[in-house]
mmCIF file of C-alpha atoms in Angstrom:
data_model
loop_
_atom_site.group_PDB
_atom_site.id
_atom_site.type_symbol
_atom_site.label_atom_id
_atom_site.label_comp_id
_atom_site.label_asym_id
_atom_site.label_seq_id
_atom_site.Cartn_x
_atom_site.Cartn_y
_atom_site.Cartn_z
ATOM 1 C CA MET S 1 0.000 0.000 0.000
ATOM 2 C CA ILE S 2 1.208 3.496 -0.847
ATOM 3 C CA THR S 3 1.680 5.693 2.200
ATOM 4 C CA SER S 4 1.554 9.444 2.516
ATOM 5 C CA SER S 5 4.813 11.220 1.766
ATOM 6 C CA SER S 6 3.592 14.803 1.303
ATOM 7 C CA ASP S 7 2.808 17.609 3.725
ATOM 8 C CA LYS S 8 0.055 18.980 1.482
ATOM 9 C CA HIS S 9 -3.352 17.349 1.689
ATOM 10 C CA PHE S 10 -6.839 17.816 0.298
ATOM 11 C CA LEU S 11 -9.259 16.174 2.745
ATOM 12 C CA HIS S 12 -12.395 14.521 1.436
ATOM 13 C CA THR S 13 -15.459 15.282 3.558
ATOM 14 C CA SER S 14 -15.431 11.672 4.799
ATOM 15 C CA VAL S 15 -12.109 12.244 6.572
ATOM 16 C CA VAL S 16 -13.297 15.369 8.389
ATOM 17 C CA LEU S 17 -16.675 13.937 9.396
ATOM 18 C CA ARG S 18 -15.284 10.639 10.639
ATOM 19 C CA HIS S 19 -12.622 12.476 12.617
ATOM 20 C CA ALA S 20 -15.274 14.723 14.171
ATOM 21 C CA ASN S 21 -17.319 11.642 15.160
ATOM 22 C CA GLY S 22 -14.305 9.763 16.513
ATOM 23 C CA ASP S 23 -14.970 7.104 13.865
ATOM 24 C CA SER S 24 -11.626 7.014 12.041
ATOM 25 C CA GLY S 25 -10.464 3.670 13.413
ATOM 26 C CA ASP S 26 -6.763 2.966 13.002
ATOM 27 C CA ALA S 27 -6.339 6.176 10.996
ATOM 28 C CA GLU S 28 -7.306 8.412 13.928
ATOM 29 C CA GLN S 29 -3.734 9.062 15.043
ATOM 30 C CA HIS S 30 -2.654 9.891 11.507
ATOM 31 C CA ILE S 31 -5.517 12.321 10.939
ATOM 32 C CA GLU S 32 -4.788 13.955 14.283
ATOM 33 C CA THR S 33 -1.145 14.384 13.236
ATOM 34 C CA ILE S 34 -2.144 15.991 9.938
ATOM 35 C CA LEU S 35 -4.598 18.400 11.565
ATOM 36 C CA THR S 36 -2.332 19.276 14.495
ATOM 37 C CA GLU S 37 0.573 20.037 12.175
ATOM 38 C CA ALA S 38 -1.721 22.034 9.888
ATOM 39 C CA ALA S 39 -2.709 24.191 12.866
ATOM 40 C CA VAL S 40 0.943 25.182 13.380
ATOM 41 C CA ALA S 41 1.667 25.594 9.651
ATOM 42 C CA LYS S 42 3.806 22.452 9.333
ATOM 43 C CA ARG S 43 1.323 21.093 6.807
ATOM 44 C CA ARG S 44 -1.098 22.620 4.306
ATOM 45 C CA VAL S 45 -4.653 21.333 4.273
ATOM 46 C CA TRP S 46 -7.483 22.152 1.866
ATOM 47 C CA VAL S 47 -11.151 21.129 2.087
ATOM 48 C CA SER S 48 -14.073 21.746 -0.226
ATOM 49 C CA SER S 49 -16.655 24.229 1.003
ATOM 50 C CA ILE S 50 -19.241 21.547 0.174
ATOM 51 C CA LEU S 51 -18.323 20.186 3.593
ATOM 52 C CA PHE S 52 -20.488 22.842 5.248
ATOM 53 C CA ALA S 53 -23.510 21.700 3.240
ATOM 54 C CA GLU S 54 -22.968 18.181 4.572
ATOM 55 C CA LEU S 55 -22.839 19.273 8.227
ATOM 56 C CA ARG S 56 -26.578 18.990 8.811
ATOM 57 C CA PRO S 57 -27.487 20.379 12.247
ATOM 58 C CA SER S 58 -30.122 17.674 12.812
ATOM 59 C CA THR S 59 -27.543 14.891 12.473
ATOM 60 C CA PHE S 60 -24.751 16.509 14.493
ATOM 61 C CA VAL S 61 -23.739 14.447 17.521
ATOM 62 C CA PRO S 62 -21.583 16.137 20.178
ATOM 63 C CA GLY S 63 -18.349 14.286 20.751
ATOM 64 C CA ARG S 64 -14.909 15.528 19.849
ATOM 65 C CA PHE S 65 -16.632 18.881 19.223
ATOM 66 C CA ALA S 66 -19.340 20.074 21.605
ATOM 67 C CA THR S 67 -21.218 22.102 19.002
ATOM 68 C CA LEU S 68 -21.470 22.376 15.252
ATOM 69 C CA PHE S 69 -20.158 25.935 15.504
ATOM 70 C CA GLU S 70 -17.047 24.654 17.301
ATOM 71 C CA LEU S 71 -16.412 22.141 14.505
ATOM 72 C CA THR S 72 -16.814 24.709 11.725
ATOM 73 C CA ARG S 73 -14.570 27.184 13.548
ATOM 74 C CA TYR S 74 -11.915 24.461 13.930
ATOM 75 C CA ILE S 75 -12.006 23.640 10.213
ATOM 76 C CA ARG S 76 -11.777 27.292 9.192
ATOM 77 C CA ALA S 77 -8.826 27.832 11.515
ATOM 78 C CA LEU S 78 -6.583 25.151 10.029
ATOM 79 C CA ALA S 79 -7.783 24.470 6.476
ATOM 80 C CA THR S 80 -8.022 26.524 3.315
ATOM 81 C CA LEU S 81 -11.554 26.330 1.950
ATOM 82 C CA VAL S 82 -11.956 25.760 -1.778
ATOM 83 C CA THR S 83 -15.179 26.996 -3.363
ATOM 84 C CA PRO S 84 -15.469 25.835 -6.981
ATOM 85 C CA ASP S 85 -15.472 28.582 -9.608
ATOM 86 C CA PRO S 86 -17.457 28.216 -12.881
ATOM 87 C CA ASN S 87 -14.555 26.549 -14.704
ATOM 88 C CA THR S 88 -14.164 24.011 -11.912
ATOM 89 C CA MET S 89 -17.911 23.343 -11.971
ATOM 90 C CA ILE S 90 -17.719 22.677 -15.722
ATOM 91 C CA ARG S 91 -14.994 20.142 -14.955
ATOM 92 C CA VAL S 92 -17.295 18.618 -12.318
ATOM 93 C CA ALA S 93 -19.915 18.118 -15.018
ATOM 94 C CA ARG S 94 -17.387 16.464 -17.325
ATOM 95 C CA LEU S 95 -16.204 14.121 -14.555
ATOM 96 C CA ARG S 96 -19.821 13.138 -13.876
ATOM 97 C CA ASP S 97 -20.453 12.632 -17.584
ATOM 98 C CA ALA S 98 -17.449 10.327 -18.022
ATOM 99 C CA LYS S 99 -17.934 6.582 -18.381
ATOM 100 C CA TRP S 100 -16.268 5.043 -15.343
ATOM 101 C CA GLN S 101 -16.048 1.346 -16.077
ATOM 102 C CA ARG S 102 -13.509 -1.411 -15.696
ATOM 103 C CA PRO S 103 -12.399 -2.801 -19.080
ATOM 104 C CA ALA S 104 -13.471 -6.317 -18.059
ATOM 105 C CA ASP S 105 -16.979 -5.084 -17.188
ATOM 106 C CA ALA S 106 -17.359 -3.304 -20.529
ATOM 107 C CA HIS S 107 -17.536 -6.682 -22.284
ATOM 108 C CA GLN S 108 -19.892 -8.315 -19.778
ATOM 109 C CA PRO S 109 -23.674 -8.469 -20.257
ATOM 110 C CA GLY S 110 -25.258 -5.831 -18.044
ATOM 111 C CA GLY S 111 -21.879 -4.269 -17.247
ATOM 112 C CA LYS S 112 -22.979 -0.660 -17.245
ATOM 113 C CA PRO S 113 -20.661 2.265 -16.496
ATOM 114 C CA ARG S 114 -20.686 4.004 -13.122
ATOM 115 C CA THR S 115 -20.975 7.728 -12.587
ATOM 116 C CA MET S 116 -19.110 9.895 -10.132
ATOM 117 C CA SER S 117 -21.420 11.437 -7.549
ATOM 118 C CA LEU S 118 -21.864 15.216 -7.547
ATOM 119 C CA GLY S 119 -20.158 15.575 -4.163
ATOM 120 C CA ASP S 120 -17.179 13.405 -5.105
ATOM 121 C CA ALA S 121 -16.790 15.154 -8.467
ATOM 122 C CA MET S 122 -16.807 18.554 -6.746
ATOM 123 C CA GLN S 123 -14.110 17.439 -4.349
ATOM 124 C CA ILE S 124 -11.923 15.796 -7.007
ATOM 125 C CA ALA S 125 -12.263 18.857 -9.281
ATOM 126 C CA SER S 126 -11.471 21.194 -6.367
ATOM 127 C CA ALA S 127 -8.375 19.163 -5.499
ATOM 128 C CA LEU S 128 -7.285 19.317 -9.141
ATOM 129 C CA TRP S 129 -7.733 23.103 -9.010
ATOM 130 C CA VAL S 130 -5.396 23.250 -6.001
ATOM 131 C CA LYS S 131 -2.883 21.010 -7.760
ATOM 132 C CA GLU S 132 -2.970 22.823 -11.108
ATOM 133 C CA ALA S 133 -4.010 26.439 -10.510
ATOM 134 C CA ILE S 134 -2.193 26.982 -7.224
ATOM 135 C CA GLY S 135 0.684 24.761 -8.285
ATOM 136 C CA VAL S 136 0.822 21.979 -5.691
ATOM 137 C CA PRO S 137 2.162 18.993 -7.673
ATOM 138 C CA ASP S 138 2.651 16.795 -4.577
ATOM 139 C CA LEU S 139 -0.924 17.280 -3.321
ATOM 140 C CA GLU S 140 -2.465 14.164 -1.763
ATOM 141 C CA PHE S 141 -6.230 13.633 -1.847
ATOM 142 C CA LEU S 142 -7.122 11.794 1.360
ATOM 143 C CA THR S 143 -10.365 9.854 1.584
ATOM 144 C CA PHE S 144 -12.083 6.893 3.154
ATOM 145 C CA ASP S 145 -13.655 4.642 0.551
ATOM 146 C CA ASP S 146 -15.522 2.032 2.563
ATOM 147 C CA TRP S 147 -17.569 1.048 -0.473
ATOM 148 C CA CYS S 148 -14.470 -0.133 -2.355
ATOM 149 C CA SER S 149 -14.534 -3.873 -2.876
ATOM 150 C CA ASP S 150 -11.960 -6.225 -4.302
ATOM 151 C CA ASP S 151 -14.437 -7.716 -6.744
ATOM 152 C CA GLY S 152 -15.412 -4.295 -8.110
ATOM 153 C CA LYS S 153 -19.100 -4.941 -7.484
ATOM 154 C CA GLY S 154 -21.491 -2.335 -6.190
ATOM 155 C CA ASP S 155 -22.875 0.867 -7.628
ATOM 156 C CA ARG S 156 -20.612 3.446 -6.015
ATOM 157 C CA LEU S 157 -17.459 4.558 -7.798
ATOM 158 C CA CYS S 158 -14.377 3.902 -5.669
ATOM 159 C CA LEU S 159 -12.233 7.052 -5.567
ATOM 160 C CA LEU S 160 -9.159 5.172 -4.371
ATOM 161 C CA HIS S 161 -9.203 2.995 -7.487
ATOM 162 C CA LEU S 162 -10.321 5.372 -10.235
ATOM 163 C CA GLN S 163 -7.601 4.009 -12.501
ATOM 164 C CA ASP S 164 -9.441 0.668 -12.618
ATOM 165 C CA TYR S 165 -12.544 2.335 -14.077
ATOM 166 C CA ALA S 166 -10.951 4.828 -16.457
ATOM 167 C CA ILE S 167 -11.726 3.336 -19.853
ATOM 168 C CA GLU S 168 -12.052 6.883 -21.226
ATOM 169 C CA ALA S 169 -8.608 7.881 -19.953
ATOM 170 C CA LYS S 170 -7.073 7.984 -23.445
ATOM 171 C CA LEU S 171 -9.705 10.425 -24.648
ATOM 172 C CA ASN S 172 -10.770 12.485 -21.667
ATOM 173 C CA ALA S 173 -8.259 14.923 -20.147
ATOM 174 C CA ASP S 174 -10.344 15.347 -16.980
ATOM 175 C CA VAL S 175 -10.443 11.609 -16.333
ATOM 176 C CA LYS S 176 -6.687 11.414 -16.901
ATOM 177 C CA ALA S 177 -6.106 14.278 -14.450
ATOM 178 C CA ALA S 178 -8.317 12.625 -11.817
ATOM 179 C CA VAL S 179 -6.482 9.309 -12.232
ATOM 180 C CA ARG S 180 -3.085 11.049 -11.905
ATOM 181 C CA LEU S 181 -4.176 12.785 -8.684
ATOM 182 C CA THR S 182 -2.577 10.999 -5.731
ATOM 183 C CA ARG S 183 -5.491 9.443 -3.808
ATOM 184 C CA LEU S 184 -4.835 7.750 -0.476
ATOM 185 C CA GLU S 185 -6.429 6.748 2.775
ATOM 186 C CA PRO S 186 -5.228 9.105 5.549
ATOM 187 C CA ILE S 187 -1.808 7.661 6.363
ATOM 188 C CA VAL S 188 1.324 9.567 7.354
ATOM 189 C CA HIS S 189 4.837 8.607 8.286
ATOM 190 C CA ALA S 190 5.329 9.279 11.998
ATOM 191 C CA GLN S 191 8.978 9.937 12.851
ATOM 192 C CA SER S 192 8.698 8.139 16.181
ATOM 193 C CA LEU S 193 7.336 4.959 14.589
ATOM 194 C CA PRO S 194 9.333 2.627 12.360
ATOM 195 C CA HIS S 195 6.343 1.683 10.179
ATOM 196 C CA SER S 196 3.208 3.383 8.912
ATOM 197 C CA VAL S 197 -0.142 1.942 9.854
ATOM 198 C CA ALA S 198 -2.862 1.668 7.229
ATOM 199 C CA ALA S 199 -6.228 3.263 7.943
ATOM 200 C CA GLY S 200 -8.827 0.715 8.959
#
């Protein structure tokens, strides 16, 4: 498994929400390291502003953060928010329009392509904006992809394995850019530990 080697991260909403709920499993220590170091400017962290639309007050459960306001203030203090501009939103539409399908499935009866969800496309496109427009070539897109399965079954597109579904990669520049984006579970090298631990 590839481990994190950068100090520049784009956090998928899943990482922030699971951290806030104390539901990050084995990755908790690594996420804490990333966020703590971001707070003291040892790391750079970006998140999509779509995160705030996903923080529904009715589903907020006090835990690591006592109130929703405390959580949003924490995020704003350590992360740079990325709000998609019109060009990024056009890229979102192209990512959603792409045929995401494994080559083996393309020749199977009933093997229909998958589509990238609106939220995931917005976050991938926003991360690509950070990488390309701001100039952060070593940006790492950190996400939990619990719906990934080894057999490739299921309806949800697995962000960690986009390359397996990129049959349009030779034709579509946006698909190629998304595939080239470094996508990992939240893992970091801790100097005090001899080995990295994969997120659960």
